[in-house]
Amino acid sequence: MALLRAFIRTARMARNTSPLAVGLPRDDEVLLDAPDERLAPALVAAGQGEYEPAAKLLATTREAAEWEDRDRYATRLAAFARSRPEWFALWRYAAPHDPDALLVKAELAVCQGWESPARAELLRQVAPLITTAAEADPLDPVPWRIALDHARGTNAPHTEFEDLWAEAVRRSPHHYGCHVSALQYLSAAWYGSHRECFDFAERAAQDALPGSLVQALPVRAAFAYLTEESGRCAVPRERLDAAADLAIALSQEYAPADPWPAQVRNLLTYVLIRLERWEDALTQLRRIGPYATSFPWDRISDDPLGQFLELRDGVRLEVAARTPFRLRRTEPTRPLSDHGEPADPGDH
């Protein structure tokens, strides 16, 4: 019987895998962390040693209070400055008090501190940079997101975290980046528990604006739980499925192959795979299109793009193996005419 089941599974995979590639871009069309149309020119210019497009981009987000875009762009520009620092050094020299340069400087310093074995000590030393960035524009919530990351890395107590959180939400009650940083602080891997993490995520998602990525916080909590090695404080399967269902509903509010929710869709796909919801995972892979993101795949592999592509193939195989055989449709048999051809109904 086991041999028969294995044979049927293999046959289904062979027959159904190729058709399931419909809607999926080819491997060589998939991009990792592709910048959007606003960020891409700034990165190209930075690669040529020019900082002005990046400065203009962040100034635009600040003046228009586009805090979500500002957070993403500052993070990507800081990451680029780590490997190509020349353009950023020119920017700091030309405009040492520019709020946008100060923001990128604070983000860059915190990221560099996180990678050091002496993380807590180094992060404490860069605290004044975060304060300076926050004072440069008192309305900007992004420095407070950086401060929340900083608090997690310096072992800050809950009272300090709560003060920072209050400052963040006072500036932007629904800022996704600040919520993600708070969720990480409250996770079981840091200073909270799975219960605190899920409770916070579900409350925030319930209060979120329509279409807000904050609605994806529960699936982030699910990811934190599924990747926690200790397995303490089991979370009911129903809660994990509810988190995934909410993220699926959010994904449906955006067009397929939209780069804005790409990271949420990649994260959701990981959770769906862990929950063995293969068809739902394949649907999200189609909605991701060519936009793979480093997170979450870099948490399980040093080659996030390769990991994404490998798991994408694996999901197709799993769905194919579970797709039953279907009989091919055939035309109804007609009686033959006197000349040996199918008779026309009008002949009778």
mmCIF file of C-alpha atoms in Angstrom:
data_model
loop_
_atom_site.group_PDB
_atom_site.id
_atom_site.type_symbol
_atom_site.label_atom_id
_atom_site.label_comp_id
_atom_site.label_asym_id
_atom_site.label_seq_id
_atom_site.Cartn_x
_atom_site.Cartn_y
_atom_site.Cartn_z
ATOM 1 C CA MET A 1 0.000 0.000 0.000
ATOM 2 C CA ALA A 2 2.829 2.386 0.880
ATOM 3 C CA LEU A 3 4.461 1.589 -2.470
ATOM 4 C CA LEU A 4 1.203 2.396 -4.282
ATOM 5 C CA ARG A 5 0.870 5.745 -2.487
ATOM 6 C CA ALA A 6 4.465 6.630 -3.384
ATOM 7 C CA PHE A 7 3.822 5.705 -7.020
ATOM 8 C CA ILE A 8 0.665 7.836 -7.190
ATOM 9 C CA ARG A 9 2.465 10.780 -5.576
ATOM 10 C CA THR A 10 5.339 10.541 -8.079
ATOM 11 C CA ALA A 11 2.956 10.257 -11.005
ATOM 12 C CA ARG A 12 0.977 13.281 -9.856
ATOM 13 C CA MET A 13 4.154 15.324 -9.492
ATOM 14 C CA ALA A 14 5.300 14.373 -12.984
ATOM 15 C CA ARG A 15 1.952 15.233 -14.541
ATOM 16 C CA ASN A 16 1.003 18.383 -12.591
ATOM 17 C CA THR A 17 4.231 20.252 -11.818
ATOM 18 C CA SER A 18 4.717 21.959 -15.195
ATOM 19 C CA PRO A 19 1.191 23.436 -15.423
ATOM 20 C CA LEU A 20 1.613 24.856 -11.914
ATOM 21 C CA ALA A 21 4.406 27.106 -13.191
ATOM 22 C CA VAL A 22 1.776 29.308 -14.844
ATOM 23 C CA GLY A 23 1.901 32.766 -13.276
ATOM 24 C CA LEU A 24 5.401 32.316 -11.861
ATOM 25 C CA PRO A 25 8.315 34.250 -13.401
ATOM 26 C CA ARG A 26 11.346 32.306 -14.543
ATOM 27 C CA ASP A 27 14.191 31.927 -12.064
ATOM 28 C CA ASP A 28 16.352 34.419 -13.965
ATOM 29 C CA GLU A 29 13.566 37.011 -13.788
ATOM 30 C CA VAL A 30 13.353 36.981 -9.985
ATOM 31 C CA LEU A 31 15.034 39.924 -8.252
ATOM 32 C CA LEU A 32 16.261 40.145 -4.659
ATOM 33 C CA ASP A 33 15.378 43.320 -2.757
ATOM 34 C CA ALA A 34 14.678 45.242 -5.940
ATOM 35 C CA PRO A 35 14.314 48.997 -5.232
ATOM 36 C CA ASP A 36 11.161 50.791 -6.312
ATOM 37 C CA GLU A 37 11.086 53.421 -9.036
ATOM 38 C CA ARG A 38 11.811 56.254 -6.567
ATOM 39 C CA LEU A 39 14.739 54.656 -4.772
ATOM 40 C CA ALA A 40 16.462 53.087 -7.770
ATOM 41 C CA PRO A 41 17.763 56.378 -9.302
ATOM 42 C CA ALA A 42 19.116 57.484 -5.915
ATOM 43 C CA LEU A 43 21.047 54.221 -5.518
ATOM 44 C CA VAL A 44 22.423 54.462 -9.061
ATOM 45 C CA ALA A 45 23.602 58.014 -8.400
ATOM 46 C CA ALA A 46 25.136 56.996 -5.059
ATOM 47 C CA GLY A 47 27.015 54.245 -6.853
ATOM 48 C CA GLN A 48 28.490 56.993 -9.049
ATOM 49 C CA GLY A 49 29.499 59.030 -5.995
ATOM 50 C CA GLU A 50 26.597 61.504 -6.129
ATOM 51 C CA TYR A 51 24.530 62.092 -2.996
ATOM 52 C CA GLU A 52 22.094 64.755 -4.233
ATOM 53 C CA PRO A 53 19.344 62.399 -5.515
ATOM 54 C CA ALA A 54 19.329 60.523 -2.197
ATOM 55 C CA ALA A 55 19.195 63.803 -0.265
ATOM 56 C CA LYS A 56 16.323 65.047 -2.430
ATOM 57 C CA LEU A 57 14.414 61.775 -2.068
ATOM 58 C CA LEU A 58 14.561 61.778 1.734
ATOM 59 C CA ALA A 59 13.778 65.494 1.891
ATOM 60 C CA THR A 60 10.644 64.834 -0.174
ATOM 61 C CA THR A 61 9.483 62.086 2.170
ATOM 62 C CA ARG A 62 10.071 64.327 5.188
ATOM 63 C CA GLU A 63 8.241 67.326 3.745
ATOM 64 C CA ALA A 64 5.296 65.151 2.632
ATOM 65 C CA ALA A 65 5.245 63.162 5.905
ATOM 66 C CA GLU A 66 5.654 59.924 3.931
ATOM 67 C CA TRP A 67 6.979 58.149 6.987
ATOM 68 C CA GLU A 68 6.683 54.583 5.714
ATOM 69 C CA ASP A 69 8.619 55.389 2.540
ATOM 70 C CA ARG A 70 11.096 57.451 4.530
ATOM 71 C CA ASP A 71 11.830 54.533 6.825
ATOM 72 C CA ARG A 72 12.364 52.104 3.942
ATOM 73 C CA TYR A 73 14.535 54.491 1.961
ATOM 74 C CA ALA A 74 16.684 55.488 4.938
ATOM 75 C CA THR A 75 17.264 51.812 5.737
ATOM 76 C CA ARG A 76 18.262 50.963 2.167
ATOM 77 C CA LEU A 77 20.513 54.022 1.831
ATOM 78 C CA ALA A 78 22.256 53.217 5.105
ATOM 79 C CA ALA A 79 22.824 49.640 3.914
ATOM 80 C CA PHE A 80 24.290 50.969 0.669
ATOM 81 C CA ALA A 81 26.541 53.371 2.578
ATOM 82 C CA ARG A 82 28.084 50.438 4.458
ATOM 83 C CA SER A 83 29.572 49.022 1.281
ATOM 84 C CA ARG A 84 29.948 52.272 -0.693
ATOM 85 C CA PRO A 85 30.658 55.018 1.885
ATOM 86 C CA GLU A 86 32.176 57.688 -0.389
ATOM 87 C CA TRP A 87 28.948 59.354 -1.496
ATOM 88 C CA PHE A 88 27.636 59.447 2.065
ATOM 89 C CA ALA A 89 30.858 60.996 3.367
ATOM 90 C CA LEU A 90 30.441 63.766 0.786
ATOM 91 C CA TRP A 91 26.844 64.324 1.886
ATOM 92 C CA ARG A 92 27.793 64.594 5.568
ATOM 93 C CA TYR A 93 30.596 67.019 4.730
ATOM 94 C CA ALA A 94 28.393 69.203 2.531
ATOM 95 C CA ALA A 95 25.391 69.262 4.892
ATOM 96 C CA PRO A 96 26.411 68.198 8.416
ATOM 97 C CA HIS A 97 23.111 69.380 9.917
ATOM 98 C CA ASP A 98 20.788 67.976 7.240
ATOM 99 C CA PRO A 99 17.991 66.042 9.041
ATOM 100 C CA ASP A 100 18.034 63.422 6.315
ATOM 101 C CA ALA A 101 21.778 62.837 6.464
ATOM 102 C CA LEU A 102 21.538 62.670 10.263
ATOM 103 C CA LEU A 103 18.818 60.028 9.972
ATOM 104 C CA VAL A 104 20.880 57.834 7.659
ATOM 105 C CA LYS A 105 23.918 58.345 9.898
ATOM 106 C CA ALA A 106 22.003 57.118 12.955
ATOM 107 C CA GLU A 107 20.611 54.102 11.103
ATOM 108 C CA LEU A 108 24.060 53.235 9.754
ATOM 109 C CA ALA A 109 25.683 53.475 13.185
ATOM 110 C CA VAL A 110 23.071 51.241 14.821
ATOM 111 C CA CYS A 111 23.360 48.624 12.065
ATOM 112 C CA GLN A 112 27.145 48.560 12.416
ATOM 113 C CA GLY A 113 26.875 48.260 16.189
ATOM 114 C CA TRP A 114 24.515 45.297 15.920
ATOM 115 C CA GLU A 115 27.127 43.219 14.100
ATOM 116 C CA SER A 116 29.849 43.644 16.729
ATOM 117 C CA PRO A 117 30.508 41.097 19.506
ATOM 118 C CA ALA A 118 30.568 44.154 21.802
ATOM 119 C CA ARG A 119 27.117 45.116 20.548
ATOM 120 C CA ALA A 120 25.608 46.595 23.703
ATOM 121 C CA GLU A 121 28.651 48.771 24.439
ATOM 122 C CA LEU A 122 28.973 50.063 20.881
ATOM 123 C CA LEU A 123 25.271 50.802 20.651
ATOM 124 C CA ARG A 124 25.373 52.806 23.867
ATOM 125 C CA GLN A 125 28.105 54.941 22.314
ATOM 126 C CA VAL A 126 25.960 55.838 19.290
ATOM 127 C CA ALA A 127 22.905 56.864 21.332
ATOM 128 C CA PRO A 128 23.679 60.610 20.857
ATOM 129 C CA LEU A 129 23.380 60.165 17.077
ATOM 130 C CA ILE A 130 19.791 58.954 17.479
ATOM 131 C CA THR A 131 18.991 61.881 19.766
ATOM 132 C CA THR A 132 20.439 64.316 17.223
ATOM 133 C CA ALA A 133 18.396 62.772 14.400
ATOM 134 C CA ALA A 134 15.214 62.970 16.480
ATOM 135 C CA GLU A 135 15.832 66.600 17.398
ATOM 136 C CA ALA A 136 16.515 67.531 13.759
ATOM 137 C CA ASP A 137 12.840 66.891 12.936
ATOM 138 C CA PRO A 138 10.587 66.513 15.994
ATOM 139 C CA LEU A 139 7.706 65.214 13.842
ATOM 140 C CA ASP A 140 9.629 62.326 12.299
ATOM 141 C CA PRO A 141 8.816 58.891 13.817
ATOM 142 C CA VAL A 142 11.693 57.109 12.057
ATOM 143 C CA PRO A 143 14.384 58.095 14.596
ATOM 144 C CA TRP A 144 12.129 56.563 17.238
ATOM 145 C CA ARG A 145 12.005 53.312 15.276
ATOM 146 C CA ILE A 146 15.805 53.396 15.325
ATOM 147 C CA ALA A 147 15.646 54.117 19.063
ATOM 148 C CA LEU A 148 13.454 51.042 19.590
ATOM 149 C CA ASP A 149 15.975 48.884 17.730
ATOM 150 C CA HIS A 150 18.709 50.481 19.810
ATOM 151 C CA ALA A 151 16.844 49.716 23.041
ATOM 152 C CA ARG A 152 16.596 46.044 22.114
ATOM 153 C CA GLY A 153 20.330 45.859 21.458
ATOM 154 C CA THR A 154 21.317 47.615 24.694
ATOM 155 C CA ASN A 155 19.179 45.447 26.980
ATOM 156 C CA ALA A 156 16.953 48.397 27.854
ATOM 157 C CA PRO A 157 14.323 47.647 30.532
ATOM 158 C CA HIS A 158 10.594 47.617 29.786
ATOM 159 C CA THR A 159 10.105 51.070 31.309
ATOM 160 C CA GLU A 160 12.558 52.615 28.848
ATOM 161 C CA PHE A 161 11.005 50.694 25.974
ATOM 162 C CA GLU A 162 7.530 51.949 26.934
ATOM 163 C CA ASP A 163 8.757 55.564 26.993
ATOM 164 C CA LEU A 164 10.252 55.207 23.524
ATOM 165 C CA TRP A 165 7.129 53.487 22.245
ATOM 166 C CA ALA A 166 4.977 56.347 23.530
ATOM 167 C CA GLU A 167 7.146 58.863 21.665
ATOM 168 C CA ALA A 168 6.922 56.812 18.474
ATOM 169 C CA VAL A 169 3.135 56.398 18.412
ATOM 170 C CA ARG A 170 2.627 60.045 19.376
ATOM 171 C CA ARG A 171 4.224 60.972 16.064
ATOM 172 C CA SER A 172 2.672 58.222 13.945
ATOM 173 C CA PRO A 173 0.157 55.868 15.625
ATOM 174 C CA HIS A 174 0.175 53.343 12.770
ATOM 175 C CA HIS A 175 3.801 53.408 11.640
ATOM 176 C CA TYR A 176 4.681 49.912 10.470
ATOM 177 C CA GLY A 177 8.417 50.087 11.156
ATOM 178 C CA CYS A 178 7.918 51.180 14.755
ATOM 179 C CA HIS A 179 5.411 48.374 15.283
ATOM 180 C CA VAL A 180 7.836 45.790 13.888
ATOM 181 C CA SER A 181 10.613 47.020 16.194
ATOM 182 C CA ALA A 182 8.277 46.890 19.190
ATOM 183 C CA LEU A 183 7.149 43.391 18.239
ATOM 184 C CA GLN A 184 10.756 42.200 18.134
ATOM 185 C CA TYR A 185 11.435 43.645 21.583
ATOM 186 C CA LEU A 186 8.376 41.817 22.955
ATOM 187 C CA SER A 187 9.226 38.500 21.304
ATOM 188 C CA ALA A 188 10.295 35.438 23.267
ATOM 189 C CA ALA A 189 13.725 35.646 21.648
ATOM 190 C CA TRP A 190 14.316 38.980 23.403
ATOM 191 C CA TYR A 191 12.486 40.471 26.382
ATOM 192 C CA GLY A 192 8.938 39.176 26.128
ATOM 193 C CA SER A 193 7.068 35.981 25.395
ATOM 194 C CA HIS A 194 5.047 34.439 22.611
ATOM 195 C CA ARG A 195 1.885 35.495 24.414
ATOM 196 C CA GLU A 196 3.002 39.130 24.698
ATOM 197 C CA CYS A 197 4.116 39.087 21.083
ATOM 198 C CA PHE A 198 0.816 37.734 19.747
ATOM 199 C CA ASP A 199 -1.312 39.915 22.025
ATOM 200 C CA PHE A 200 0.503 43.050 20.879
ATOM 201 C CA ALA A 201 0.362 42.036 17.206
ATOM 202 C CA GLU A 202 -3.333 41.169 17.238
ATOM 203 C CA ARG A 203 -4.342 44.386 19.034
ATOM 204 C CA ALA A 204 -2.318 46.485 16.613
ATOM 205 C CA ALA A 205 -3.752 44.674 13.582
ATOM 206 C CA GLN A 206 -7.283 45.171 14.867
ATOM 207 C CA ASP A 207 -6.708 48.916 15.228
ATOM 208 C CA ALA A 208 -4.831 49.284 11.919
ATOM 209 C CA LEU A 209 -6.015 51.403 9.025
ATOM 210 C CA PRO A 210 -7.449 49.619 5.951
ATOM 211 C CA GLY A 211 -4.650 48.241 3.802
ATOM 212 C CA SER A 212 -1.995 48.998 6.419
ATOM 213 C CA LEU A 213 0.916 46.587 6.645
ATOM 214 C CA VAL A 214 0.392 46.669 10.414
ATOM 215 C CA GLN A 215 -2.230 43.993 9.718
ATOM 216 C CA ALA A 216 0.700 41.672 8.962
ATOM 217 C CA LEU A 217 2.026 41.886 12.526
ATOM 218 C CA PRO A 218 0.301 38.645 13.641
ATOM 219 C CA VAL A 219 2.019 36.714 10.844
ATOM 220 C CA ARG A 220 5.306 38.219 12.040
ATOM 221 C CA ALA A 221 4.468 36.923 15.501
ATOM 222 C CA ALA A 222 3.792 33.522 13.922
ATOM 223 C CA PHE A 223 7.178 33.650 12.211
ATOM 224 C CA ALA A 224 8.870 34.467 15.526
ATOM 225 C CA TYR A 225 7.149 31.482 17.112
ATOM 226 C CA LEU A 226 7.881 29.067 14.279
ATOM 227 C CA THR A 227 11.564 29.971 14.273
ATOM 228 C CA GLU A 228 11.941 29.801 18.068
ATOM 229 C CA GLU A 229 14.064 26.730 18.765
ATOM 230 C CA SER A 230 13.134 26.260 22.424
ATOM 231 C CA GLY A 231 9.475 25.531 21.688
ATOM 232 C CA ARG A 232 8.326 27.084 24.957
ATOM 233 C CA CYS A 233 4.729 28.217 25.464
ATOM 234 C CA ALA A 234 2.995 26.422 22.605
ATOM 235 C CA VAL A 235 0.774 28.634 20.455
ATOM 236 C CA PRO A 236 -2.458 26.977 19.267
ATOM 237 C CA ARG A 237 -2.576 26.098 15.585
ATOM 238 C CA GLU A 238 -5.791 28.117 15.277
ATOM 239 C CA ARG A 239 -3.949 31.286 16.247
ATOM 240 C CA LEU A 240 -1.236 30.648 13.665
ATOM 241 C CA ASP A 241 -3.804 30.002 10.936
ATOM 242 C CA ALA A 242 -5.730 33.145 11.886
ATOM 243 C CA ALA A 243 -2.537 35.192 11.559
ATOM 244 C CA ALA A 244 -1.889 33.705 8.125
ATOM 245 C CA ASP A 245 -5.498 34.287 7.023
ATOM 246 C CA LEU A 246 -5.311 37.952 8.020
ATOM 247 C CA ALA A 247 -2.088 38.395 6.043
ATOM 248 C CA ILE A 248 -3.671 36.650 3.030
ATOM 249 C CA ALA A 249 -6.560 39.110 3.152
ATOM 250 C CA LEU A 250 -4.063 41.986 3.312
ATOM 251 C CA SER A 251 -2.115 40.599 0.359
ATOM 252 C CA GLN A 252 -5.302 40.508 -1.708
ATOM 253 C CA GLU A 253 -5.695 44.263 -1.261
ATOM 254 C CA TYR A 254 -2.560 44.856 -3.332
ATOM 255 C CA ALA A 255 -1.996 44.095 -6.988
ATOM 256 C CA PRO A 256 0.098 41.054 -7.907
ATOM 257 C CA ALA A 257 3.821 41.794 -8.340
ATOM 258 C CA ASP A 258 3.534 45.008 -6.328
ATOM 259 C CA PRO A 259 6.928 45.728 -4.688
ATOM 260 C CA TRP A 260 5.387 47.550 -1.699
ATOM 261 C CA PRO A 261 3.991 44.451 0.118
ATOM 262 C CA ALA A 262 6.715 42.143 -1.231
ATOM 263 C CA GLN A 263 8.393 41.524 2.126
ATOM 264 C CA VAL A 264 5.063 40.777 3.798
ATOM 265 C CA ARG A 265 4.211 38.312 1.030
ATOM 266 C CA ASN A 266 7.612 36.615 1.313
ATOM 267 C CA LEU A 267 7.158 36.328 5.078
ATOM 268 C CA LEU A 268 3.614 35.023 4.667
ATOM 269 C CA THR A 269 4.833 32.410 2.197
ATOM 270 C CA TYR A 270 7.383 31.150 4.714
ATOM 271 C CA VAL A 271 4.713 30.814 7.405
ATOM 272 C CA LEU A 272 2.322 29.049 5.013
ATOM 273 C CA ILE A 273 5.061 26.583 4.092
ATOM 274 C CA ARG A 274 5.719 25.841 7.758
ATOM 275 C CA LEU A 275 1.988 25.315 8.256
ATOM 276 C CA GLU A 276 1.954 23.021 5.177
ATOM 277 C CA ARG A 277 -0.707 25.147 3.489
ATOM 278 C CA TRP A 278 0.793 24.437 0.096
ATOM 279 C CA GLU A 279 -1.888 25.813 -2.229
ATOM 280 C CA ASP A 280 -2.078 29.060 -0.263
ATOM 281 C CA ALA A 281 1.708 29.299 -0.443
ATOM 282 C CA LEU A 282 1.638 28.821 -4.223
ATOM 283 C CA THR A 283 -0.954 31.586 -4.528
ATOM 284 C CA GLN A 284 1.324 33.967 -2.620
ATOM 285 C CA LEU A 285 4.295 32.998 -4.767
ATOM 286 C CA ARG A 286 2.286 34.047 -7.809
ATOM 287 C CA ARG A 287 1.393 37.333 -6.109
ATOM 288 C CA ILE A 288 5.044 37.932 -5.198
ATOM 289 C CA GLY A 289 5.989 37.753 -8.863
ATOM 290 C CA PRO A 290 9.655 38.710 -9.342
ATOM 291 C CA TYR A 291 10.057 40.451 -5.964
ATOM 292 C CA ALA A 292 11.935 38.162 -3.595
ATOM 293 C CA THR A 293 13.193 39.776 -0.383
ATOM 294 C CA SER A 294 16.143 38.858 1.813
ATOM 295 C CA PHE A 295 13.915 38.605 4.872
ATOM 296 C CA PRO A 296 12.846 35.982 5.866
ATOM 297 C CA TRP A 297 14.983 33.717 3.685
ATOM 298 C CA ASP A 298 18.263 35.084 5.074
ATOM 299 C CA ARG A 299 17.215 33.748 8.471
ATOM 300 C CA ILE A 300 17.532 30.186 7.196
ATOM 301 C CA SER A 301 20.162 30.455 4.450
ATOM 302 C CA ASP A 302 23.251 32.415 3.453
ATOM 303 C CA ASP A 303 21.797 32.488 -0.060
ATOM 304 C CA PRO A 304 18.320 34.029 0.345
ATOM 305 C CA LEU A 305 17.556 34.186 -3.376
ATOM 306 C CA GLY A 306 18.611 30.587 -3.896
ATOM 307 C CA GLN A 307 16.552 29.561 -0.863
ATOM 308 C CA PHE A 308 13.510 31.374 -2.240
ATOM 309 C CA LEU A 309 13.786 29.703 -5.630
ATOM 310 C CA GLU A 310 14.380 26.276 -4.099
ATOM 311 C CA LEU A 311 11.341 26.544 -1.843
ATOM 312 C CA ARG A 312 9.266 27.872 -4.727
ATOM 313 C CA ASP A 313 10.014 24.685 -6.659
ATOM 314 C CA GLY A 314 9.293 22.643 -3.552
ATOM 315 C CA VAL A 315 5.864 24.229 -3.117
ATOM 316 C CA ARG A 316 4.984 23.425 -6.737
ATOM 317 C CA LEU A 317 5.998 19.802 -6.198
ATOM 318 C CA GLU A 318 3.908 19.533 -3.031
ATOM 319 C CA VAL A 319 0.840 20.988 -4.721
ATOM 320 C CA ALA A 320 1.375 18.754 -7.741
ATOM 321 C CA ALA A 321 1.626 15.663 -5.541
ATOM 322 C CA ARG A 322 -1.696 16.543 -3.908
ATOM 323 C CA THR A 323 -3.549 17.325 -7.142
ATOM 324 C CA PRO A 324 -5.695 14.331 -8.127
ATOM 325 C CA PHE A 325 -5.707 12.931 -11.617
ATOM 326 C CA ARG A 326 -8.491 14.231 -13.805
ATOM 327 C CA LEU A 327 -9.942 12.331 -16.746
ATOM 328 C CA ARG A 328 -9.422 14.096 -20.029
ATOM 329 C CA ARG A 329 -12.611 15.512 -21.488
ATOM 330 C CA THR A 330 -13.701 13.725 -24.658
ATOM 331 C CA GLU A 331 -16.245 14.658 -27.303
ATOM 332 C CA PRO A 332 -19.509 12.701 -27.088
ATOM 333 C CA THR A 333 -19.608 9.778 -29.484
ATOM 334 C CA ARG A 334 -21.793 10.330 -32.543
ATOM 335 C CA PRO A 335 -23.228 7.588 -34.791
ATOM 336 C CA LEU A 336 -21.471 7.135 -38.108
ATOM 337 C CA SER A 337 -23.125 8.112 -41.395
ATOM 338 C CA ASP A 338 -23.379 5.804 -44.358
ATOM 339 C CA HIS A 339 -19.992 7.192 -45.516
ATOM 340 C CA GLY A 340 -18.210 6.243 -42.272
ATOM 341 C CA GLU A 341 -18.098 9.845 -40.911
ATOM 342 C CA PRO A 342 -19.826 11.181 -37.817
ATOM 343 C CA ALA A 343 -23.421 11.741 -38.702
ATOM 344 C CA ASP A 344 -24.790 15.287 -38.567
ATOM 345 C CA PRO A 345 -27.780 15.541 -36.213
ATOM 346 C CA GLY A 346 -29.674 17.229 -39.006
ATOM 347 C CA ASP A 347 -29.458 14.100 -41.143
ATOM 348 C CA HIS A 348 -32.219 12.478 -39.147
#
